[in-house]
């Protein structure tokens, strides 16, 4: 159930997990002492005239137990914090490191959804898993055996009967785990589906109202919810019944064990003291495993999340960072017989030979899916070429450290991310130490002056993912950020694809103002934006089929 | 709203499910009592045997049998508690969601038209969950704890009143004083921690979604480090909370031990006076030692109260908000309308805004003449359309259609007669065909396809593996704003109303698609009342008439 690999995710926290289990174990021992003390004092009441001295001793023992329990509780909380904090930090940093290593090629081909699940929900599951489930798991394995040993001093048969019930719990848990994986999985999926539908409908409320569909949508939601409820409750009824059978068996055995204790006591084979001790201990035979059962969901979740995270961490990056610094001259980009495919089905680029000269502006056009964007992805090394090589300034880009390559070449797309925070925060992503004058200048350049011409100025918030800006404003902000970044080569991929005319005009002007200074590649399926480029390259089915000096374009 | 009234109202909200709540609580309480009973009856059996010790009495079948029964009952109670608990959680979630949906349905579109609407929706989701947790995991344990404690007091009190007197203070400390102290000491930190945590999580989401750009800008490391720092900072709060948790947990253990000690002292005192015998001593000791279970779970309950309070406050605020427009008394179903909406001497400013957008404003256009409104941003172009759709009512003057004031018409009639294309197109998480068909449910597949063709999106849809049956979620972010916009336009084409208002219909389209769509629009809108708002010159140029504001 616990495999080595998921345990390795705990990293530094492993130590604290062991400590945590030890604390649980010590708590169990304290309870044993407490049981003996209580039995002893009751024994005193029953068989001897209780003396003040005995009560004083009992009070003394209780005081000792109080100190022990208090201290152990503090330690337990401390360790549980340590585990959470370390697991969260270390698993996340492993994920982050991997994300960086995998590069944009990974998110480009696999999306970010799985990544988000791993880093947010996955890490939370791991926290609970390591903080609660694993220590309890180890504790539950050991404590019944220890109790058996202690109970054997009083009467081996009685403790054996009590312990006989213990294996039923793990058995029942295996059973439950099979069920939990299946139906609880279904349950939570269905449950989350309902939430997603609810959110979807709330967000689309304006549309629903406009088409007079809100009432109907509510009824649909109701039907979906009740359908889900009824099937879940039926399933639950059936499954809970099976669990109840297990539960009944467990408690039945506890009852049976107690019955045996009573019988032995009745027959005079154990003392009153022994009977009380066994009686009180019988609970502790079962409680740890029961408690483990209540963490079970966390356990199942944690194991599954661990598997997913491990699988992610083992993903092989599609490009390797060479790490060595090489001398390159200038910023010409040369495609030397380059072929490339994302997968085996289709060759996205075939034998491409071309030289993008420094300081010139190139338009790259073609229908969607022709391989224009692959060109950009290859220059930035999201992916590795299959054949041939790409040189930047005479140097194979595979030999240029990725950081350096991405410092020299920048890509702006129509889905460039804007982050919540202020306009200045977003601009500083391009240049961390940008002065406010620089930021104001660049805003002016891309026609965003109206945004910062408010009391807030550059500190004006853009909302989550730039939600408070229009599409065109977001795009211009991404452009401004790229300009501040001051790369030598800029690739613009469909950046006027979904912006208004005014933004389109400004973006175009800004891009063309880079002529002579930077190498610029404008990728678009529209002719309009590349009019004015020094050179227009047409790509069809992965091959360059045409190249024309712009003066010839209509 | 005061804390008290918020919580009172929360409780009123669950009144419809009170019977389920009672069942679940009863099962929980009986289950706990059965667990205690198991020990208690076993102890009673032991004592009975002690009474006969040596004299060869009968085996205590009754008590042993009762103990066994308790064991069996415990299992079934667990079944009941879980079953009813799930049902409550389910109904509660659904009920509150329905209430919120209805409230937003009343408040929309005005409430949701601005760009912060996403926040309203996402906070509604988590708020509902807080309330659900409150009832399923806070209220029920409190009641169960109360019932179990009372029963135990009665039982030990029945043995001897002094036992109950001795036990009561420990119950009060454990069930009342400790939770309150815990809340006072850590409630604020817990609130802050959870608020920070959700902020960090949304930051994390944003970072991962934008990781490509961060890597391209060589900023990924810095951003990750920043997140790490924020987490560290929040961990300091977490450490404080955990430390506090340790103290409270330790304190609770101490209380249980003190209660056991107290019980022994009471027993000794009574015993020395001959007030109790062995039976009372043993049974009370066992019951006291095993009765604190349900109270243990109360220790930290209060700590999430602040979050619940905030969540419930937000929900009630939403439920109580008065919509800016609604059906007026005596609003009538006017059937089909065919003429153009008209603004007559309208004054308008947005609620809670000082800015007068429109003043003594008149606007009309002619049926059959494609009219475009051109103006710079912020001059109230969209506002005119909002008023025509009655998202808002004017402060003075009136909006009329077919000579009737909009306020005399039923809102649903108004909306089914006028097609209105919004700047943002929302796609629902179903198939593409369902997304288009929302405009006209009776439309056949071929009608939907014809509309999609007019909107220039048919070829794109056909290029998808599942074509019209593709689910929007599976495509996820693969829908560009231009593709979304064209699906929105397909809806308008499909709806085919006599009055059509378009707000920036082609703002996200490239020039070629724009050409196609505009031509189709012009053709489709011929003879209808059509108004286009755009600041694209190409669009303005295609209109029959242009109004500058």
CSV table of C-alpha atoms in Angstrom, one decimal, chain A residues 10-370:
chain,number,residue,atom,x,y,z
A,10,UNK,CA,8.6,13.2,1.8
A,11,UNK,CA,12.3,14.0,1.5
A,12,UNK,CA,13.6,15.7,4.6
A,13,UNK,CA,10.3,15.2,6.3
A,14,UNK,CA,10.9,11.4,6.7
A,15,UNK,CA,12.7,12.1,9.9
A,16,UNK,CA,9.7,14.0,11.3
A,17,UNK,CA,7.3,11.3,10.2
A,18,UNK,CA,9.2,8.8,12.2
A,19,UNK,CA,9.3,11.1,15.2
A,20,UNK,CA,5.6,11.6,14.8
A,21,UNK,CA,4.9,7.8,14.9
A,22,UNK,CA,7.2,7.6,17.9
A,23,UNK,CA,5.1,10.3,19.7
A,24,UNK,CA,1.9,8.4,18.9
A,25,UNK,CA,3.5,5.2,20.3
A,26,UNK,CA,4.6,7.0,23.5
A,27,UNK,CA,1.1,8.3,23.8
A,28,UNK,CA,-0.2,4.8,23.6
A,29,UNK,CA,2.2,3.8,26.4
A,30,UNK,CA,1.1,6.6,28.5
A,31,UNK,CA,-2.5,5.4,28.1
A,32,UNK,CA,-1.3,1.9,29.2
A,33,UNK,CA,0.1,3.4,32.4
A,34,UNK,CA,-3.1,5.3,32.9
A,35,UNK,CA,-5.1,2.1,32.6
A,36,UNK,CA,-2.9,0.3,35.1
A,37,UNK,CA,-3.3,3.2,37.5
A,38,UNK,CA,-7.0,3.3,37.2
A,39,UNK,CA,-7.3,-0.5,37.6
A,40,UNK,CA,-5.0,-0.3,40.6
A,41,UNK,CA,-7.0,2.4,42.4
A,42,UNK,CA,-10.3,0.6,41.7
A,43,UNK,CA,-8.7,-2.6,43.0
A,44,UNK,CA,-7.9,-0.7,46.1
A,45,UNK,CA,-11.5,0.3,46.5
A,46,UNK,CA,-12.8,-3.2,46.0
A,47,UNK,CA,-10.4,-5.3,47.9
A,48,UNK,CA,-8.8,-3.2,50.5
A,49,UNK,CA,-10.0,-0.3,52.5
A,50,UNK,CA,-8.7,2.5,50.4
A,51,UNK,CA,-6.1,4.6,52.1
A,52,UNK,CA,-5.3,8.2,51.7
A,53,UNK,CA,-1.7,7.3,50.7
A,54,UNK,CA,-3.0,5.3,47.7
A,55,UNK,CA,-5.0,8.2,46.5
A,56,UNK,CA,-2.0,10.5,46.9
A,57,UNK,CA,0.1,8.1,44.9
A,58,UNK,CA,-2.6,7.9,42.2
A,59,UNK,CA,-2.7,11.7,42.1
A,60,UNK,CA,1.0,11.7,41.8
A,61,UNK,CA,0.9,9.3,38.9
A,62,UNK,CA,-1.9,11.3,37.3
A,63,UNK,CA,0.3,14.4,37.6
A,64,UNK,CA,3.1,12.6,35.8
A,65,UNK,CA,0.7,11.5,33.1
A,66,UNK,CA,-0.6,15.0,32.7
A,67,UNK,CA,2.9,16.3,32.1
A,68,UNK,CA,3.7,13.5,29.7
A,69,UNK,CA,0.5,13.9,27.7
A,70,UNK,CA,0.8,17.7,27.6
A,71,UNK,CA,4.4,17.4,26.4
A,72,UNK,CA,3.6,14.8,23.8
A,73,UNK,CA,0.7,16.8,22.5
A,74,UNK,CA,3.0,19.8,21.9
A,75,UNK,CA,5.5,17.6,20.2
A,76,UNK,CA,2.8,16.0,18.0
A,77,UNK,CA,1.6,19.4,16.8
A,78,UNK,CA,5.2,20.5,16.3
A,79,UNK,CA,6.0,17.5,14.2
A,80,UNK,CA,2.8,17.7,12.2
A,81,UNK,CA,3.7,21.3,11.4
A,82,UNK,CA,7.2,20.3,10.4
A,83,UNK,CA,5.9,17.6,8.1
A,84,UNK,CA,3.4,19.8,6.4
A,85,UNK,CA,5.8,22.7,5.9
A,86,UNK,CA,8.6,20.5,4.6
A,87,UNK,CA,6.4,18.4,2.4
A,88,UNK,CA,4.7,21.4,0.9
A,89,UNK,CA,8.0,23.2,0.2
A,90,UNK,CA,10.0,20.3,-1.0
A,91,UNK,CA,7.3,18.7,-3.2
A,92,UNK,CA,6.5,22.1,-4.8
A,93,UNK,CA,10.1,23.0,-5.4
A,94,UNK,CA,10.6,19.6,-7.0
A,95,UNK,CA,7.6,20.4,-9.3
A,96,UNK,CA,8.9,23.9,-10.0
A,97,UNK,CA,12.3,22.6,-10.9
A,98,UNK,CA,10.8,20.1,-13.2
A,99,UNK,CA,8.5,22.6,-14.8
A,100,UNK,CA,11.5,24.8,-15.5
A,101,UNK,CA,13.5,21.9,-16.8
A,102,UNK,CA,10.7,20.7,-19.1
A,103,UNK,CA,10.4,24.2,-20.5
A,104,UNK,CA,7.5,25.7,-22.4
A,105,UNK,CA,7.4,22.7,-24.8
A,106,UNK,CA,5.7,20.7,-22.1
A,107,UNK,CA,2.9,23.1,-21.3
A,108,UNK,CA,2.6,23.7,-25.0
A,109,UNK,CA,1.9,20.1,-25.8
A,110,UNK,CA,0.3,18.8,-22.5
A,111,UNK,CA,-1.5,21.9,-21.2
A,112,UNK,CA,-1.3,23.2,-17.7
A,113,UNK,CA,-4.4,21.4,-16.2
A,114,UNK,CA,-2.5,18.4,-14.9
A,115,UNK,CA,0.3,20.6,-13.7
A,116,UNK,CA,-2.2,22.7,-11.7
A,117,UNK,CA,-3.8,19.6,-10.2
A,118,UNK,CA,-0.4,18.2,-9.1
A,119,UNK,CA,0.9,21.4,-7.6
A,120,UNK,CA,-2.2,22.5,-5.8
A,121,UNK,CA,-4.5,19.6,-4.9
A,122,UNK,CA,-1.7,17.0,-5.2
A,123,UNK,CA,0.5,18.8,-2.8
A,124,UNK,CA,-2.3,19.3,-0.3
A,125,UNK,CA,-3.1,15.6,-0.4
A,126,UNK,CA,0.6,14.8,0.2
A,127,UNK,CA,0.6,17.0,3.3
A,128,UNK,CA,-2.3,15.2,4.9
A,129,UNK,CA,-0.9,11.9,3.7
A,130,UNK,CA,2.5,12.3,5.3
A,131,UNK,CA,1.3,14.4,8.3
A,132,UNK,CA,-1.5,12.1,9.4
A,133,UNK,CA,-1.8,8.9,7.5
A,134,UNK,CA,1.7,7.6,7.4
A,135,UNK,CA,2.6,8.1,11.1
A,136,UNK,CA,-0.8,6.6,12.1
A,137,UNK,CA,-0.2,3.7,9.7
A,138,UNK,CA,3.1,2.8,11.4
A,139,UNK,CA,1.6,3.2,14.8
A,140,UNK,CA,-1.4,1.0,14.0
A,141,UNK,CA,0.9,-1.7,12.9
A,142,UNK,CA,3.0,-1.8,16.1
A,143,UNK,CA,0.6,-0.9,19.0
A,144,UNK,CA,-1.7,-4.0,18.9
A,145,UNK,CA,1.4,-6.2,19.2
A,146,UNK,CA,2.7,-4.3,22.1
A,147,UNK,CA,-0.7,-4.4,23.8
A,148,UNK,CA,-0.8,-8.1,23.2
A,149,UNK,CA,2.6,-8.5,24.9
A,150,UNK,CA,1.4,-6.5,27.9
A,151,UNK,CA,-1.9,-8.3,28.0
A,152,UNK,CA,-0.1,-11.6,27.9
A,153,UNK,CA,1.3,-10.9,31.4
A,154,UNK,CA,-2.3,-10.9,32.7
A,155,UNK,CA,-3.8,-13.6,30.6
A,156,UNK,CA,-2.5,-14.7,27.2
A,157,UNK,CA,-5.8,-16.3,26.1
A,158,UNK,CA,-7.8,-13.2,26.7
A,159,UNK,CA,-5.4,-10.9,24.9
A,160,UNK,CA,-5.2,-13.4,22.1
A,161,UNK,CA,-9.0,-13.3,21.6
A,162,UNK,CA,-8.9,-9.6,21.7
A,163,UNK,CA,-6.1,-9.5,19.2
A,164,UNK,CA,-7.8,-12.0,16.9
A,165,UNK,CA,-10.2,-9.3,15.9
A,166,UNK,CA,-7.5,-6.9,15.0
A,167,UNK,CA,-6.7,-8.4,11.5
A,168,UNK,CA,-10.3,-7.9,10.6
A,169,UNK,CA,-9.8,-4.1,10.5
A,170,UNK,CA,-7.1,-4.1,7.9
A,171,UNK,CA,-9.1,-6.7,6.0
A,172,UNK,CA,-12.1,-4.5,6.1
A,173,UNK,CA,-9.9,-1.5,5.1
A,174,UNK,CA,-8.6,-3.4,2.0
A,175,UNK,CA,-12.2,-4.0,1.2
A,176,UNK,CA,-13.2,-0.4,1.8
A,177,UNK,CA,-10.1,0.8,-0.1
A,178,UNK,CA,-11.3,-1.1,-3.2
A,179,UNK,CA,-14.6,0.5,-2.8
A,180,UNK,CA,-13.2,3.9,-2.0
A,181,UNK,CA,-11.1,4.0,-5.1
A,182,UNK,CA,-14.0,3.1,-7.3
A,183,UNK,CA,-17.1,4.7,-5.8
A,184,UNK,CA,-15.6,7.4,-3.7
A,185,UNK,CA,-13.7,8.3,-6.8
A,186,UNK,CA,-16.9,8.4,-8.8
A,187,UNK,CA,-18.6,10.2,-6.0
A,188,UNK,CA,-16.1,13.0,-5.8
A,189,UNK,CA,-15.9,13.3,-9.6
A,190,UNK,CA,-19.6,13.7,-9.7
A,191,UNK,CA,-19.6,16.1,-6.9
A,192,UNK,CA,-17.0,18.2,-8.6
A,193,UNK,CA,-18.9,18.0,-11.8
A,194,UNK,CA,-21.9,19.6,-10.0
A,195,UNK,CA,-19.7,22.4,-8.7
A,196,UNK,CA,-18.3,23.0,-12.1
A,197,UNK,CA,-21.7,23.1,-13.7
A,198,UNK,CA,-22.8,25.5,-11.0
A,199,UNK,CA,-19.8,27.8,-11.6
A,200,UNK,CA,-20.3,27.5,-15.4
A,201,UNK,CA,-23.9,28.6,-15.1
A,202,UNK,CA,-23.1,31.5,-12.8
A,203,UNK,CA,-20.5,32.8,-15.1
A,204,UNK,CA,-22.8,32.5,-18.0
A,205,UNK,CA,-25.7,34.1,-16.3
A,206,UNK,CA,-25.9,37.1,-18.6
A,207,UNK,CA,-26.0,34.9,-21.6
A,208,UNK,CA,-28.7,32.7,-19.9
A,209,UNK,CA,-30.8,35.7,-19.2
A,210,UNK,CA,-30.4,37.1,-22.7
A,211,UNK,CA,-31.7,33.8,-24.1
A,212,UNK,CA,-34.3,33.4,-21.4
A,213,UNK,CA,-32.7,30.1,-20.3
A,214,UNK,CA,-31.9,30.7,-16.6
A,215,UNK,CA,-35.1,28.9,-15.4
A,216,UNK,CA,-34.5,26.0,-17.6
A,217,UNK,CA,-30.9,25.8,-16.7
A,218,UNK,CA,-31.9,25.8,-13.0
A,219,UNK,CA,-34.2,22.9,-13.7
A,220,UNK,CA,-31.5,21.0,-15.5
A,221,UNK,CA,-29.1,21.6,-12.7
A,222,UNK,CA,-31.8,20.3,-10.3
A,223,UNK,CA,-32.3,17.2,-12.3
A,224,UNK,CA,-28.6,16.6,-12.5
A,225,UNK,CA,-28.2,17.1,-8.8
A,226,UNK,CA,-31.1,14.8,-7.8
A,227,UNK,CA,-30.0,12.2,-10.3
A,228,UNK,CA,-26.6,12.3,-8.8
A,229,UNK,CA,-27.9,12.3,-5.3
A,230,UNK,CA,-30.1,9.3,-5.8
A,231,UNK,CA,-27.6,7.2,-7.4
A,232,UNK,CA,-25.0,8.2,-4.8
A,233,UNK,CA,-27.3,7.5,-1.9
A,234,UNK,CA,-28.2,4.1,-3.4
A,235,UNK,CA,-24.6,3.2,-3.8
A,236,UNK,CA,-23.9,4.6,-0.3
A,237,UNK,CA,-26.6,2.5,1.2
A,238,UNK,CA,-25.2,-0.6,-0.3
A,239,UNK,CA,-21.6,0.2,0.5
A,240,UNK,CA,-22.2,1.5,4.0
A,241,UNK,CA,-24.0,-1.7,4.7
A,242,UNK,CA,-20.9,-3.7,3.9
A,243,UNK,CA,-18.9,-1.4,6.1
A,244,UNK,CA,-21.4,-1.8,8.8
A,245,UNK,CA,-20.9,-5.5,8.6
A,246,UNK,CA,-17.2,-5.0,9.1
A,247,UNK,CA,-17.8,-2.6,11.9
A,248,UNK,CA,-20.2,-4.9,13.6
A,249,UNK,CA,-17.7,-7.7,13.3
A,250,UNK,CA,-15.0,-5.6,14.9
A,251,UNK,CA,-17.2,-4.5,17.8
A,252,UNK,CA,-18.7,-7.9,18.0
A,253,UNK,CA,-15.2,-9.3,18.5
A,254,UNK,CA,-14.5,-6.6,21.0
A,255,UNK,CA,-17.6,-7.7,22.8
A,256,UNK,CA,-16.6,-11.3,22.5
A,257,UNK,CA,-13.1,-10.5,23.9
A,258,UNK,CA,-14.7,-8.7,26.8
A,259,UNK,CA,-17.0,-11.7,27.3
A,260,UNK,CA,-14.0,-14.0,27.5
A,261,UNK,CA,-12.4,-11.6,30.0
A,262,UNK,CA,-15.6,-11.7,32.0
A,263,UNK,CA,-15.7,-15.5,31.8
A,264,UNK,CA,-12.1,-15.8,32.9
A,265,UNK,CA,-12.7,-13.4,35.7
A,266,UNK,CA,-15.9,-15.3,36.6
A,267,UNK,CA,-13.9,-18.5,36.7
A,268,UNK,CA,-11.3,-16.9,38.9
A,269,UNK,CA,-8.5,-17.2,36.4
A,270,UNK,CA,-7.8,-13.5,36.3
A,271,UNK,CA,-7.9,-11.0,39.1
A,272,UNK,CA,-10.2,-8.0,39.3
A,273,UNK,CA,-7.2,-5.8,38.5
A,274,UNK,CA,-6.4,-7.9,35.4
A,275,UNK,CA,-10.0,-7.8,34.3
A,276,UNK,CA,-10.3,-4.0,34.5
A,277,UNK,CA,-6.9,-3.6,32.7
A,278,UNK,CA,-7.9,-5.9,29.9
A,279,UNK,CA,-11.3,-4.2,29.7
A,280,UNK,CA,-9.8,-0.7,29.3
A,281,UNK,CA,-7.1,-1.9,27.0
A,282,UNK,CA,-9.5,-3.6,24.7
A,283,UNK,CA,-10.5,-0.2,23.3
A,284,UNK,CA,-7.0,0.7,22.6
A,285,UNK,CA,-6.6,-2.5,20.5
A,286,UNK,CA,-9.0,-1.1,18.0
A,287,UNK,CA,-8.9,2.7,18.2
A,288,UNK,CA,-5.6,3.2,16.3
A,289,UNK,CA,-6.8,1.2,13.4
A,290,UNK,CA,-10.2,2.9,13.5
A,291,UNK,CA,-8.5,6.2,13.5
A,292,UNK,CA,-6.4,5.1,10.6
A,293,UNK,CA,-9.7,4.2,8.9
A,294,UNK,CA,-10.9,7.8,9.3
A,295,UNK,CA,-7.8,9.1,7.6
A,296,UNK,CA,-8.4,6.5,4.9
A,297,UNK,CA,-9.6,8.9,2.3
A,298,UNK,CA,-6.5,11.0,2.9
A,299,UNK,CA,-4.5,7.8,2.4
A,300,UNK,CA,-6.1,6.8,-0.9
A,301,UNK,CA,-5.8,10.4,-2.1
A,302,UNK,CA,-2.3,10.7,-1.0
A,303,UNK,CA,-1.1,7.5,-2.7
A,304,UNK,CA,-2.8,8.4,-5.9
A,305,UNK,CA,-1.5,12.0,-5.8
A,306,UNK,CA,2.0,10.6,-5.1
A,307,UNK,CA,1.8,8.4,-8.1
A,308,UNK,CA,0.8,11.3,-10.3
A,309,UNK,CA,3.4,13.6,-9.0
A,310,UNK,CA,6.1,11.0,-9.3
A,311,UNK,CA,5.1,10.3,-12.9
A,312,UNK,CA,5.3,14.0,-13.6
A,313,UNK,CA,8.7,14.3,-12.0
A,314,UNK,CA,10.0,11.4,-14.1
A,315,UNK,CA,8.9,13.1,-17.4
A,316,UNK,CA,11.9,13.4,-19.7
A,317,UNK,CA,12.5,16.9,-20.9
A,318,UNK,CA,12.4,17.2,-24.6
A,319,UNK,CA,15.4,19.6,-24.7
A,320,UNK,CA,18.6,19.5,-22.7
A,321,UNK,CA,20.3,22.6,-21.4
A,322,UNK,CA,23.9,22.3,-22.5
A,323,UNK,CA,25.1,24.8,-19.9
A,324,UNK,CA,28.3,25.8,-21.7
A,325,UNK,CA,28.8,29.3,-22.9
A,326,UNK,CA,29.9,29.7,-26.5
A,327,UNK,CA,30.9,32.6,-28.5
A,328,UNK,CA,28.4,33.7,-31.1
A,329,UNK,CA,28.5,36.6,-33.4
A,330,UNK,CA,25.6,38.7,-34.4
A,331,UNK,CA,22.0,37.6,-34.4
A,332,UNK,CA,21.4,36.0,-37.8
A,333,UNK,CA,19.2,33.0,-37.5
A,334,UNK,CA,20.0,30.3,-39.9
A,335,UNK,CA,17.8,27.2,-40.6
A,336,UNK,CA,20.1,24.6,-42.1
A,337,UNK,CA,18.0,21.7,-43.6
A,338,UNK,CA,15.7,21.6,-40.6
A,339,UNK,CA,13.0,18.9,-40.2
A,340,UNK,CA,10.7,18.6,-37.3
A,341,UNK,CA,7.6,16.8,-36.1
A,342,UNK,CA,5.7,16.9,-32.8
A,343,UNK,CA,4.8,13.3,-33.2
A,344,UNK,CA,5.3,10.6,-35.7
A,345,UNK,CA,2.1,11.1,-37.5
A,346,UNK,CA,3.0,14.2,-39.4
A,347,UNK,CA,6.1,16.0,-40.3
A,348,UNK,CA,5.5,19.6,-39.3
A,349,UNK,CA,8.6,21.1,-41.0
A,350,UNK,CA,10.5,19.5,-43.8
A,351,UNK,CA,14.0,20.4,-45.0
A,352,UNK,CA,13.7,24.1,-44.2
A,353,UNK,CA,16.7,26.2,-45.3
A,354,UNK,CA,16.6,29.9,-44.6
A,355,UNK,CA,18.5,32.8,-43.2
A,356,UNK,CA,16.8,35.5,-41.1
A,357,UNK,CA,19.2,38.4,-41.2
A,358,UNK,CA,19.9,40.6,-38.3
A,359,UNK,CA,18.0,43.9,-38.2
A,360,UNK,CA,15.4,42.9,-40.8
A,361,UNK,CA,11.7,42.3,-40.4
A,362,UNK,CA,10.2,39.1,-41.7
A,363,UNK,CA,6.7,38.1,-42.3
A,364,UNK,CA,5.9,34.4,-42.0
A,365,UNK,CA,2.5,33.5,-43.5
A,366,UNK,CA,0.6,30.4,-44.3
A,367,UNK,CA,-2.6,28.6,-43.3
A,368,UNK,CA,-3.1,27.5,-39.8
A,369,UNK,CA,-1.3,24.2,-39.2
A,370,UNK,CA,1.3,24.8,-41.9
